[in-house]
Coordinates of C-alpha atoms in Angstrom, one line a residue:
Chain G
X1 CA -124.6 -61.6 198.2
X2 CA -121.3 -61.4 200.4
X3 CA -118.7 -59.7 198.8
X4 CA -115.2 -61.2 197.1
X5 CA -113.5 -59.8 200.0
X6 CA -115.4 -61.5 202.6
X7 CA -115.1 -64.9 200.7
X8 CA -111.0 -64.2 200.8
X9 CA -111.5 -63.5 204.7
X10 CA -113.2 -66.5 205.2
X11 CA -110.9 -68.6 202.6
X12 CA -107.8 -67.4 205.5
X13 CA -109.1 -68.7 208.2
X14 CA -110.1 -71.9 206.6
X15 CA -106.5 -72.1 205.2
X16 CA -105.0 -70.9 208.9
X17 CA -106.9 -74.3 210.1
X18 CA -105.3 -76.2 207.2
X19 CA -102.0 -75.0 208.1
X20 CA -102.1 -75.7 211.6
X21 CA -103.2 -79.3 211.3
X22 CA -100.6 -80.5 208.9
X23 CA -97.8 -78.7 211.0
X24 CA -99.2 -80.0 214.0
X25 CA -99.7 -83.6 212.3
X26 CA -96.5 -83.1 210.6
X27 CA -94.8 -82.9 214.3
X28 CA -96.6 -86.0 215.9
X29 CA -95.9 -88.0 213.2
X30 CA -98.7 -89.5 210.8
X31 CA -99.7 -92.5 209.0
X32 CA -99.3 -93.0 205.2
X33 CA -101.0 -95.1 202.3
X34 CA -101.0 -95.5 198.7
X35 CA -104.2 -94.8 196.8
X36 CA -106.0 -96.6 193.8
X37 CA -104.3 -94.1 191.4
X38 CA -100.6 -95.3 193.5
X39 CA -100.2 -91.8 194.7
X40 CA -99.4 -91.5 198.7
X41 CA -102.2 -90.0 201.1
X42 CA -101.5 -89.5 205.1
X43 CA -103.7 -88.3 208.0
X44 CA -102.4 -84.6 207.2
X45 CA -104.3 -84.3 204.2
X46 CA -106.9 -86.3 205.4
X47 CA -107.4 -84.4 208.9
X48 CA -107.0 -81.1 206.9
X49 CA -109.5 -81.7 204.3
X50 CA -112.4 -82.6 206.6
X51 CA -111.4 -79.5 208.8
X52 CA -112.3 -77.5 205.7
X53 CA -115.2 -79.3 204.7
X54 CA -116.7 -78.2 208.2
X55 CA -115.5 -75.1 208.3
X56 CA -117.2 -74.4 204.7
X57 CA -120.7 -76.3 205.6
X58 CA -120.7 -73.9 208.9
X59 CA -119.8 -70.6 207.1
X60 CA -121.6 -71.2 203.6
X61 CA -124.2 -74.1 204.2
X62 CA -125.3 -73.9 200.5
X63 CA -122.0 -73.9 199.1
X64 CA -121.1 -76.9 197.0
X65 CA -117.2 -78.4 197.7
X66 CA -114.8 -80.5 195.8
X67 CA -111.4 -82.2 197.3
X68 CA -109.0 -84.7 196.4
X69 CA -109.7 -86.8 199.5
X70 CA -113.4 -86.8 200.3
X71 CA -115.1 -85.9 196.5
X72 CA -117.6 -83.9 195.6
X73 CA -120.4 -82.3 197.8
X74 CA -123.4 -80.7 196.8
X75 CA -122.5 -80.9 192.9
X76 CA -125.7 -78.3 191.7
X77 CA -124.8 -75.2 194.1
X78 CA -123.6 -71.7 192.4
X79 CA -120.6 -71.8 194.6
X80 CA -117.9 -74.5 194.8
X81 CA -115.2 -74.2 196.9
X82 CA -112.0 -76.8 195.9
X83 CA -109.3 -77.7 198.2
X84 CA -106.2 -80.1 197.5
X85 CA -105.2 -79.9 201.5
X86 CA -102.0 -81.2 200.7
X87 CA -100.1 -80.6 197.2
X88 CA -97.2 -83.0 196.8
X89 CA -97.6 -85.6 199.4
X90 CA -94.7 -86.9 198.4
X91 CA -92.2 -83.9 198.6
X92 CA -94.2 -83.7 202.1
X93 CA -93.2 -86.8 203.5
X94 CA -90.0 -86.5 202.0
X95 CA -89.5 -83.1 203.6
X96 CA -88.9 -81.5 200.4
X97 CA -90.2 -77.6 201.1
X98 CA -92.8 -77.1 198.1
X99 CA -95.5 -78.9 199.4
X100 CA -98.8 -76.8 199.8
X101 CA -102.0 -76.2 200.6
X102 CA -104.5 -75.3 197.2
X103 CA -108.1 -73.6 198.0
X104 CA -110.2 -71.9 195.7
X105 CA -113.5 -70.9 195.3
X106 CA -115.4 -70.8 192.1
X107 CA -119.1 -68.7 191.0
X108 CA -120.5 -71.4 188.2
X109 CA -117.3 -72.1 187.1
X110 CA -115.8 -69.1 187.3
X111 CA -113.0 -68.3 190.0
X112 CA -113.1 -66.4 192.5
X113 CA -110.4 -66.5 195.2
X114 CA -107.8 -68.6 195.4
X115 CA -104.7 -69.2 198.2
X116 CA -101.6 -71.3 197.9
X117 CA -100.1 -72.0 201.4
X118 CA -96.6 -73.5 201.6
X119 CA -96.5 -74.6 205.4
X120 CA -92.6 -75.1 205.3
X121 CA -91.6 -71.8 203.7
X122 CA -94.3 -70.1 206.0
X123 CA -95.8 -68.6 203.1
X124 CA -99.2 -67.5 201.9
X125 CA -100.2 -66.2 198.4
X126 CA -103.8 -65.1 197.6
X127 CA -105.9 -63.3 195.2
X128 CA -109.6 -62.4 194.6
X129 CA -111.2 -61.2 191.6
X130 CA -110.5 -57.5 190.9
X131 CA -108.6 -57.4 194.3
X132 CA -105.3 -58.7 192.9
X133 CA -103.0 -60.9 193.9
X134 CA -100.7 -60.9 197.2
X135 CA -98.1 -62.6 199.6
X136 CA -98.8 -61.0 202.9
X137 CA -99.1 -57.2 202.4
X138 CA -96.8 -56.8 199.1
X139 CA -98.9 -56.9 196.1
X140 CA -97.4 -58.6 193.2
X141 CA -97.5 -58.0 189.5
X142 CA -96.2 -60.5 186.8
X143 CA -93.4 -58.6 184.2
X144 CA -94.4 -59.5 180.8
X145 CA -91.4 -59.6 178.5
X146 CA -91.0 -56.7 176.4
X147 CA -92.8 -56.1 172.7
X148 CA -91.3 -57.9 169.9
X149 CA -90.0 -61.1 171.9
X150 CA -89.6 -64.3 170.8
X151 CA -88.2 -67.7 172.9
X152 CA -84.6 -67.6 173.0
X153 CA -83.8 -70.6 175.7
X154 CA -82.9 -68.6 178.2
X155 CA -85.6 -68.3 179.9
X156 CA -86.6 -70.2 183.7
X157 CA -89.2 -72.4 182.9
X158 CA -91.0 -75.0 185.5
X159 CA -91.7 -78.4 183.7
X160 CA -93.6 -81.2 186.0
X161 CA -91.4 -84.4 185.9
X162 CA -91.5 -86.3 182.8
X163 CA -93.6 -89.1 184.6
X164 CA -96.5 -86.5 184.0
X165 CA -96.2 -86.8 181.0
X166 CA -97.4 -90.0 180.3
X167 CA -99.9 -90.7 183.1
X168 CA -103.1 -91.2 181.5
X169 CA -101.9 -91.9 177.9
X170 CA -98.5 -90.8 176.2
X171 CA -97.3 -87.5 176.1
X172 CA -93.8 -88.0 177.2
X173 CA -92.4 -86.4 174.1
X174 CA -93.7 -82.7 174.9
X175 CA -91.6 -82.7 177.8
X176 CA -88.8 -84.1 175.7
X177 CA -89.6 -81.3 173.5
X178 CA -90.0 -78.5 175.6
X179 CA -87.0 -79.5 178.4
X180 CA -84.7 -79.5 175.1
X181 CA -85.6 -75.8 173.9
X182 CA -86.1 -74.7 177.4
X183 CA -82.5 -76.4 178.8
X184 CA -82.7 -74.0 182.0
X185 CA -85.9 -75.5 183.0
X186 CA -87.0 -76.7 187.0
X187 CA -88.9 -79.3 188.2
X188 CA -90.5 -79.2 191.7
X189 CA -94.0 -80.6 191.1
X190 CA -96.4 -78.8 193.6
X191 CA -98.3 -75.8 193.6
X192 CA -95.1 -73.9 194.4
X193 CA -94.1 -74.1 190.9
X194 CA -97.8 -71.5 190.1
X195 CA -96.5 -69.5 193.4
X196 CA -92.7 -69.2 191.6
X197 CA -94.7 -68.5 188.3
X198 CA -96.7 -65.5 189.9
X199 CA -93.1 -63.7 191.5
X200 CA -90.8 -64.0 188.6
X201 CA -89.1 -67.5 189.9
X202 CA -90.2 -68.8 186.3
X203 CA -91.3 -67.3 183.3
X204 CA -93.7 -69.6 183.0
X205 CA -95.3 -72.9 184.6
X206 CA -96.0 -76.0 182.6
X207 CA -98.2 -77.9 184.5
X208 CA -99.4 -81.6 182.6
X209 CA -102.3 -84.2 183.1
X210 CA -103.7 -82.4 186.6
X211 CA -106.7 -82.9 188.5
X212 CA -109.3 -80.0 189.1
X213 CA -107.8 -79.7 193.1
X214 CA -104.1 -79.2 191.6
X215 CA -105.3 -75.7 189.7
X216 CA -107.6 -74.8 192.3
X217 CA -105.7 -71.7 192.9
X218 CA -103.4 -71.3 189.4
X219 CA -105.6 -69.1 187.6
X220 CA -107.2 -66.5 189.8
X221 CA -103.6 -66.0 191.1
X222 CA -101.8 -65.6 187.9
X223 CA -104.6 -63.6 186.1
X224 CA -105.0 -61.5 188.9
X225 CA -101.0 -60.6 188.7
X226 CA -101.7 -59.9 184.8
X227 CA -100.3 -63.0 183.7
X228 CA -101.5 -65.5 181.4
X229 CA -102.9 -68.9 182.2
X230 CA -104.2 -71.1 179.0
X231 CA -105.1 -74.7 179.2
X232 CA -103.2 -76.9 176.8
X233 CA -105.3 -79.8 176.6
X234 CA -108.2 -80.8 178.3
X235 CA -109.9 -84.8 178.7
X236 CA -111.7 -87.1 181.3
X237 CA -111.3 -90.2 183.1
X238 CA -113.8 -91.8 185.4
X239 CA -112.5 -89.7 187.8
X240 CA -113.3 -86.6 186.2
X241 CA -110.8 -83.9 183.9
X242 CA -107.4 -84.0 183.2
X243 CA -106.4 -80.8 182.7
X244 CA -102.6 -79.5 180.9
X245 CA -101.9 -75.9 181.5
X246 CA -99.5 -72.9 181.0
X247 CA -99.2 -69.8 183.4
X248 CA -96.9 -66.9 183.6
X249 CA -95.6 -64.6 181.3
X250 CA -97.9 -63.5 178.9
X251 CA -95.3 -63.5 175.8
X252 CA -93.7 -67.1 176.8
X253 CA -97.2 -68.7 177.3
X254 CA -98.2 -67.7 174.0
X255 CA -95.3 -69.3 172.3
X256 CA -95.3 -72.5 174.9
X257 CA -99.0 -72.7 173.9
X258 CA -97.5 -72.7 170.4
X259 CA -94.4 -75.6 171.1
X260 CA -97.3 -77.7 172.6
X261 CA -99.0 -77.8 169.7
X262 CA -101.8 -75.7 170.6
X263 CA -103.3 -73.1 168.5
Chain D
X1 CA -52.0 -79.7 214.5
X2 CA -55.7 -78.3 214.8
X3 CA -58.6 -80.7 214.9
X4 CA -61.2 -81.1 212.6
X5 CA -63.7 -79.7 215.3
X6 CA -61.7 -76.8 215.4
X7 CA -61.7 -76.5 212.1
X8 CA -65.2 -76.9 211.5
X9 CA -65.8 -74.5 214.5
X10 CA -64.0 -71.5 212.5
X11 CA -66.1 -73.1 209.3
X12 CA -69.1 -72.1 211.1
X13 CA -68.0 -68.8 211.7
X14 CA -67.3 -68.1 208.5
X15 CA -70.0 -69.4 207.0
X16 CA -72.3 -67.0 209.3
X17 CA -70.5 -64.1 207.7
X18 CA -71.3 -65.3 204.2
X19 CA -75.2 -65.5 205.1
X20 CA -75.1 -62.2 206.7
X21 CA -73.5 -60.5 203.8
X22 CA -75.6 -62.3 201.7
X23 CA -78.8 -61.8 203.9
X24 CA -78.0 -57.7 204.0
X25 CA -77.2 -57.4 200.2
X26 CA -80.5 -58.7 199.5
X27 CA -82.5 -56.6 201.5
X28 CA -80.5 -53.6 200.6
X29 CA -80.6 -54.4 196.5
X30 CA -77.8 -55.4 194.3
X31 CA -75.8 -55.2 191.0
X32 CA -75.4 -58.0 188.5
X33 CA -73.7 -58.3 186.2
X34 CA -72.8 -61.3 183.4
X35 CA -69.4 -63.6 183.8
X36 CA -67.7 -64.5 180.3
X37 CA -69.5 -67.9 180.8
X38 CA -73.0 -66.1 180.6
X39 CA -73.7 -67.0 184.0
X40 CA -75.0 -64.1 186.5
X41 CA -72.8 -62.6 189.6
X42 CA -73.7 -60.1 192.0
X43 CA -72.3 -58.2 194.2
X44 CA -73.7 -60.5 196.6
X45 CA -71.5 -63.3 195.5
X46 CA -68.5 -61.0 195.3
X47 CA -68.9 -59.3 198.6
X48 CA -69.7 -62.9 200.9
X49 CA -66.4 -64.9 199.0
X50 CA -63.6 -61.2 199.6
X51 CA -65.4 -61.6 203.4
X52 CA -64.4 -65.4 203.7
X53 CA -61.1 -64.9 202.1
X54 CA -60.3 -62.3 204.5
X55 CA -61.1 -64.5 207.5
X56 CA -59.2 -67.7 206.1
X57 CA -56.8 -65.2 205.9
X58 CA -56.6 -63.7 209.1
X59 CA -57.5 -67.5 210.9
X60 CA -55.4 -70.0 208.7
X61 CA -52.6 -67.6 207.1
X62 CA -50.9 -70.5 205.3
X63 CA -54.0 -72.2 204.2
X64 CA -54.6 -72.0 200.0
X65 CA -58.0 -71.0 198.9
X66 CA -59.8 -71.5 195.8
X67 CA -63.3 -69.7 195.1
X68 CA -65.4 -69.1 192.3
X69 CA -65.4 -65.3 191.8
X70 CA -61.8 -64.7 192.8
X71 CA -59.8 -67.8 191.8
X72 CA -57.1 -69.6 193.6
X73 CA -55.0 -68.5 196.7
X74 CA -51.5 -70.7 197.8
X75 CA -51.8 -73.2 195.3
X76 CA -49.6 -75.1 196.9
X77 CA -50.7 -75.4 200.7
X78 CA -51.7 -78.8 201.9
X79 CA -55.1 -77.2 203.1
X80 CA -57.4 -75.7 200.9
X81 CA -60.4 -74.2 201.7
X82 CA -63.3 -74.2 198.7
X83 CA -66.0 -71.8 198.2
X84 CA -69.2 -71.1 196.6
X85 CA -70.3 -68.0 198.3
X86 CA -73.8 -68.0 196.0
X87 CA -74.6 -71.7 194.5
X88 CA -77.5 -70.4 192.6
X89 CA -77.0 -67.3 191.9
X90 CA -80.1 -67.3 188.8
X91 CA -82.0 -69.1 191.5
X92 CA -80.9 -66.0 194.1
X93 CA -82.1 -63.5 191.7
X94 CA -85.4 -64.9 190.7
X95 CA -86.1 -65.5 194.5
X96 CA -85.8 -69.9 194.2
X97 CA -85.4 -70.4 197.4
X98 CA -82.5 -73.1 197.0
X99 CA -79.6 -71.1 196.4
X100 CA -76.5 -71.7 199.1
X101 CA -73.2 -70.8 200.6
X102 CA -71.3 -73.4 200.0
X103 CA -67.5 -74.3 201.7
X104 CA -65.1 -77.0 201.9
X105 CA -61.9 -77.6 203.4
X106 CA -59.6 -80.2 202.1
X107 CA -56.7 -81.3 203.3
X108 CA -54.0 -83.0 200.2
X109 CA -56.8 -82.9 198.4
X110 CA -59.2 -85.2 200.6
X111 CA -62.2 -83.7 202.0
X112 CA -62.1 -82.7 205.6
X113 CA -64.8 -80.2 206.5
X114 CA -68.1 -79.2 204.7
X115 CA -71.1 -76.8 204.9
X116 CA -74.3 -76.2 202.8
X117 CA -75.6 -72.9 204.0
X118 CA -79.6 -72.3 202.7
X119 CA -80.4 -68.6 204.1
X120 CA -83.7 -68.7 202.2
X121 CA -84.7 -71.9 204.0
X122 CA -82.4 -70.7 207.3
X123 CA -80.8 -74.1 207.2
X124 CA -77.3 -75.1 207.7
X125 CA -76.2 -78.5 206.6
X126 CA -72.4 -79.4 208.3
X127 CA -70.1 -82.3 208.6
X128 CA -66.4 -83.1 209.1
X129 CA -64.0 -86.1 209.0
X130 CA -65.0 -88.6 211.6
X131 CA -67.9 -86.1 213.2
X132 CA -70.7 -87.2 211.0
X133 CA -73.5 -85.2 209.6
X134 CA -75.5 -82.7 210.9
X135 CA -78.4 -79.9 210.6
X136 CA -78.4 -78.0 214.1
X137 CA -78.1 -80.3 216.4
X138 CA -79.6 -83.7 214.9
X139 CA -77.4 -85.9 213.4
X140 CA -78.2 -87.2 210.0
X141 CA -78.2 -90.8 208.3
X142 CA -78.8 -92.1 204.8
X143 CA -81.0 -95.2 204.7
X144 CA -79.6 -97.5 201.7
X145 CA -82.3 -99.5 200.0
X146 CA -82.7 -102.7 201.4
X147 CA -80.6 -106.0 199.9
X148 CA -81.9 -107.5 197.1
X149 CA -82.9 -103.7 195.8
X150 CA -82.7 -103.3 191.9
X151 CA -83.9 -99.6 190.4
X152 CA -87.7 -99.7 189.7
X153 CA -88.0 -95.9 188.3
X154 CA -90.1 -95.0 191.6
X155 CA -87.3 -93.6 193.3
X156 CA -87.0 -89.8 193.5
X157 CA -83.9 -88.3 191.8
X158 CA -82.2 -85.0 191.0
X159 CA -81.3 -84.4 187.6
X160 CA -79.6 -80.8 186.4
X161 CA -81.6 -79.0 184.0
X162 CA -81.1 -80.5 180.6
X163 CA -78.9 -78.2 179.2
X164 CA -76.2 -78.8 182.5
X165 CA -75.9 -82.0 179.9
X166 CA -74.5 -80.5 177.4
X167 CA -72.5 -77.6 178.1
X168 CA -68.7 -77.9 178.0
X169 CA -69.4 -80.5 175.2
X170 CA -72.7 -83.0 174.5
X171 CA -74.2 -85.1 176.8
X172 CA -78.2 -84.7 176.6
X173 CA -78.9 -87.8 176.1
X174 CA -77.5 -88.6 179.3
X175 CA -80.2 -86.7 180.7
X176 CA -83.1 -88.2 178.3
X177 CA -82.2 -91.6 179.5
X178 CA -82.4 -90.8 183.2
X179 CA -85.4 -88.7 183.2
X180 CA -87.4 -91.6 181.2
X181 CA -86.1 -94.0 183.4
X182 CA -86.7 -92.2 186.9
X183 CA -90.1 -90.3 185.6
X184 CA -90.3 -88.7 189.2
X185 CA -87.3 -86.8 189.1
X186 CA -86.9 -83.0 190.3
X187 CA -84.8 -80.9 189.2
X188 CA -83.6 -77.7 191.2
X189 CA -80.1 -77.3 190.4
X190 CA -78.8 -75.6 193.6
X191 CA -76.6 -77.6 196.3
X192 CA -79.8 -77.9 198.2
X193 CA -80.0 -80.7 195.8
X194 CA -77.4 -82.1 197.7
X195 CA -79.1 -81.7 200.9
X196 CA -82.1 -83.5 199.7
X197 CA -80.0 -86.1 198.7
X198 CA -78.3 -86.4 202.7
X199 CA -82.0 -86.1 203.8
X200 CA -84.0 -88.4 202.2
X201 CA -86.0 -85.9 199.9
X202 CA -83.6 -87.5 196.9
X203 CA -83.1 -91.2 196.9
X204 CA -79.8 -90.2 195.1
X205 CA -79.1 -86.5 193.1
X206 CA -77.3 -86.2 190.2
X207 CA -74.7 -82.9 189.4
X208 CA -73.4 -83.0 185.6
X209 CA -70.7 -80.7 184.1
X210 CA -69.8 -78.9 187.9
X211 CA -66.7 -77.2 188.6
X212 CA -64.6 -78.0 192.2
X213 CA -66.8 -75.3 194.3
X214 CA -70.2 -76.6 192.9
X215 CA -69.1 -79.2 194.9
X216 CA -66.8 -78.4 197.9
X217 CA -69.5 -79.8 200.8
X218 CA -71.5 -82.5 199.2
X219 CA -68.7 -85.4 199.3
X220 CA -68.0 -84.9 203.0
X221 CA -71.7 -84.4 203.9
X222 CA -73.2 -87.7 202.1
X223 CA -70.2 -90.2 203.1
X224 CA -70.2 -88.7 206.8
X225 CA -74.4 -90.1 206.6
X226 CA -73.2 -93.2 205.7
X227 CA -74.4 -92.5 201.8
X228 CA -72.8 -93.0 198.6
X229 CA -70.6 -90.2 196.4
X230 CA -69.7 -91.4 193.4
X231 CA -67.4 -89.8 190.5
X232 CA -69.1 -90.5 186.9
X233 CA -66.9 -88.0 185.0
X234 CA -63.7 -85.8 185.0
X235 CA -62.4 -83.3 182.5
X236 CA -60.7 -80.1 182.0
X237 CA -60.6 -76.9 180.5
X238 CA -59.0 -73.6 180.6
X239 CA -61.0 -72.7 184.0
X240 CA -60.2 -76.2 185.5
X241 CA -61.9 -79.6 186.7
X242 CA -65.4 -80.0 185.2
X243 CA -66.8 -82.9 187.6
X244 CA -69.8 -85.0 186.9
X245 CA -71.2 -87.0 189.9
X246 CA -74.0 -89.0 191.8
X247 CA -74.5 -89.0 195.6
X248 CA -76.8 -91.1 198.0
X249 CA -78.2 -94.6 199.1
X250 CA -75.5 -96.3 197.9
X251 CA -77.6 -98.8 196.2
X252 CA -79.1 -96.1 194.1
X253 CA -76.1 -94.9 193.6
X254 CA -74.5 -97.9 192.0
X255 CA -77.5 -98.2 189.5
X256 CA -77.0 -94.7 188.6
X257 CA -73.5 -95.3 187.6
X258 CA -74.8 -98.1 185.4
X259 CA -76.8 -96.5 184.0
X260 CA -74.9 -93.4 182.9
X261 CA -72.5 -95.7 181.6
X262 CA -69.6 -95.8 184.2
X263 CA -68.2 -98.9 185.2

């Protein structure tokens, strides 16, 4: 069996190829559609997700992968590797900074390694399991508040838009809840908001009605910092699970958990 | 009489000695401390606004000059020269990446000369009266909706955080109504927001409950692209002007107004 660290190695380079293509795409200019589900897709994360479904069938031939363009492939094997090659296509065509790159690699389920790559901040954050979690060479650690705390308000939460709330059925009054005791919160809507999460940006992360893809990366990141990630809520649609999730702090994602009716 | 080129010319400069200052505190650490309005300032902030006050100083000896850390300079010279020196200072601190220098220069009271200044993002956003807008070299335009255009809720907006709504006095539901009416709205609370908004990441940003410096660049910078800047409401207290406005496509911008109830 090859070793966490040499999945991570390989997970780089795949994400260097990523990167490369939507910065080179991004320069030449690219085309744009709307999906079935209305959201936008260009040649970026097209050209960047079949990069990495070739790199991953050359390196690990038996290795099952998941994406948000091309599906799934080779649903039974141990390993799945899952890549949303772009996060935020709209803030990317917009030019809005957050947009990102999500890989991660899962063992039944489990994961693994995981790497957020923000092209436009020339960032790259990564983790793998018991290796801990890193931008570059700095390794980063999440603060928890200290013992005895409770939810004051003051703290820098990141809520998804409020449009989140209510795609696939009605939710829109837990962001109406939590955006009125958390009256500092931020809303970026991309994987930077787990990155911002795991350095201290936010106390915590709200993230609401994602796809697999979207938290590809979230929780091996953040649990590797010694944060806390808990999913909120958990359903299906015909195009698989809709996940709701909380990551950061360990304190504030216990009592989020708790203002999001969770128990 | 100088020219607004020359005036934006010695803008420049003195914008660059903000970011250094700003750029060299950072690396080097800093002290923080809380303002009697809660908010955080460091020495970052103090150090950047004494630099630029020195050089309008030195420069423009009769100009006035109003900033947030040190207060008002001259109050009655016909220029006046606005500053920010940290718009974001939270956002500084938590390592956001949108936090900015932001300057103005207005002559009786009409803006003449404006800069956003992101040293996270190393971007620099300029404009003065007559010169349009710029980043670097390329010039920038708003594109209005086309004729016929009535708000669908798809657009993207900037809202404050919620509670921007209601300090100095209530006005959340201000907020509610726009974030369930425009359910893809971001919220980053910087003046980068303001840059979106001159770039096309925001069809039209929203700034609630600012004071003069919070906004000393965006006015010049949006109506030099050809967009929209709108004033939806004005008040006082001990510590001055608190400004509530919308900037944009000007079509956007109407709806906005509308919509938070200003005729």
């Amino acid at each position: 069996m090859e070793s966490y660290r040499s999945f991570l190695d390989a997970a780089h380079l795949f994400a260097d190829d990523c990167r490369s293509i939507i910065n080179s795409v991004r320069e030449r200019g690219y085309s744009q559609e709307l999906k079935l589900d209305r959201s936008i897709v260009t040649t970026a994360d097209k050209d960047a997700e079949s990069k990495f479904r070739e790199n991953v069938t050359a390196r690990f031939p038996s290795h099952g992968i998941l994406g948000e363009e091309f599906g799934l492939h080779q649903s039974d094997a141990e390993y799945r590797w899952v890549i949303d090659p772009i996060d935020g296509t709209e803030d990317f065509v917009r030019g809005l900074p957050g947009y990102c790159t999500i890989i991660g690699l899962f063992f039944k389920g489990t994961p693994i390694v995981g790497i957020i790559d923000l092209p436009a901040l020339n960032q790259r954050y990564y983790a793998a399991k018991g290796l801990g979690a890193f931008c570059g060479e700095r390794q980063i650690k999440i603060q928890d508040f200290p013992s005895g705390y409770r939810a004051s308000g003051e703290e820098f939460i990141h809520l998804p838009p409020r449009g989140a709330f209510f795609r696939y059925g009605g939710n829109a009054e837990v962001f109406d809840k939590l955006a009125s005791d958390f009256p500092k919160h931020r809303v970026i809507f991309t994987g930077a908001s787990h990155v911002y999460a795991l350095t201290g940006g936010f106390d915590a992360t709200i993230e609401w009605n994602l796809r697999i893809w979207d938290l590809a990366a979230a929780q091996i990141l953040i649990e590797e910092a010694g944060g806390a990630y808990k999913t909120l809520r958990r359903s299906k649609d015909s195009n698989g699970e809709i996940l709701s999730v909380v990551m950061g702090k360990p304190k504030l994602v216990a009592a989020i958990a708790e203002i999001a009716g969770v128990k």
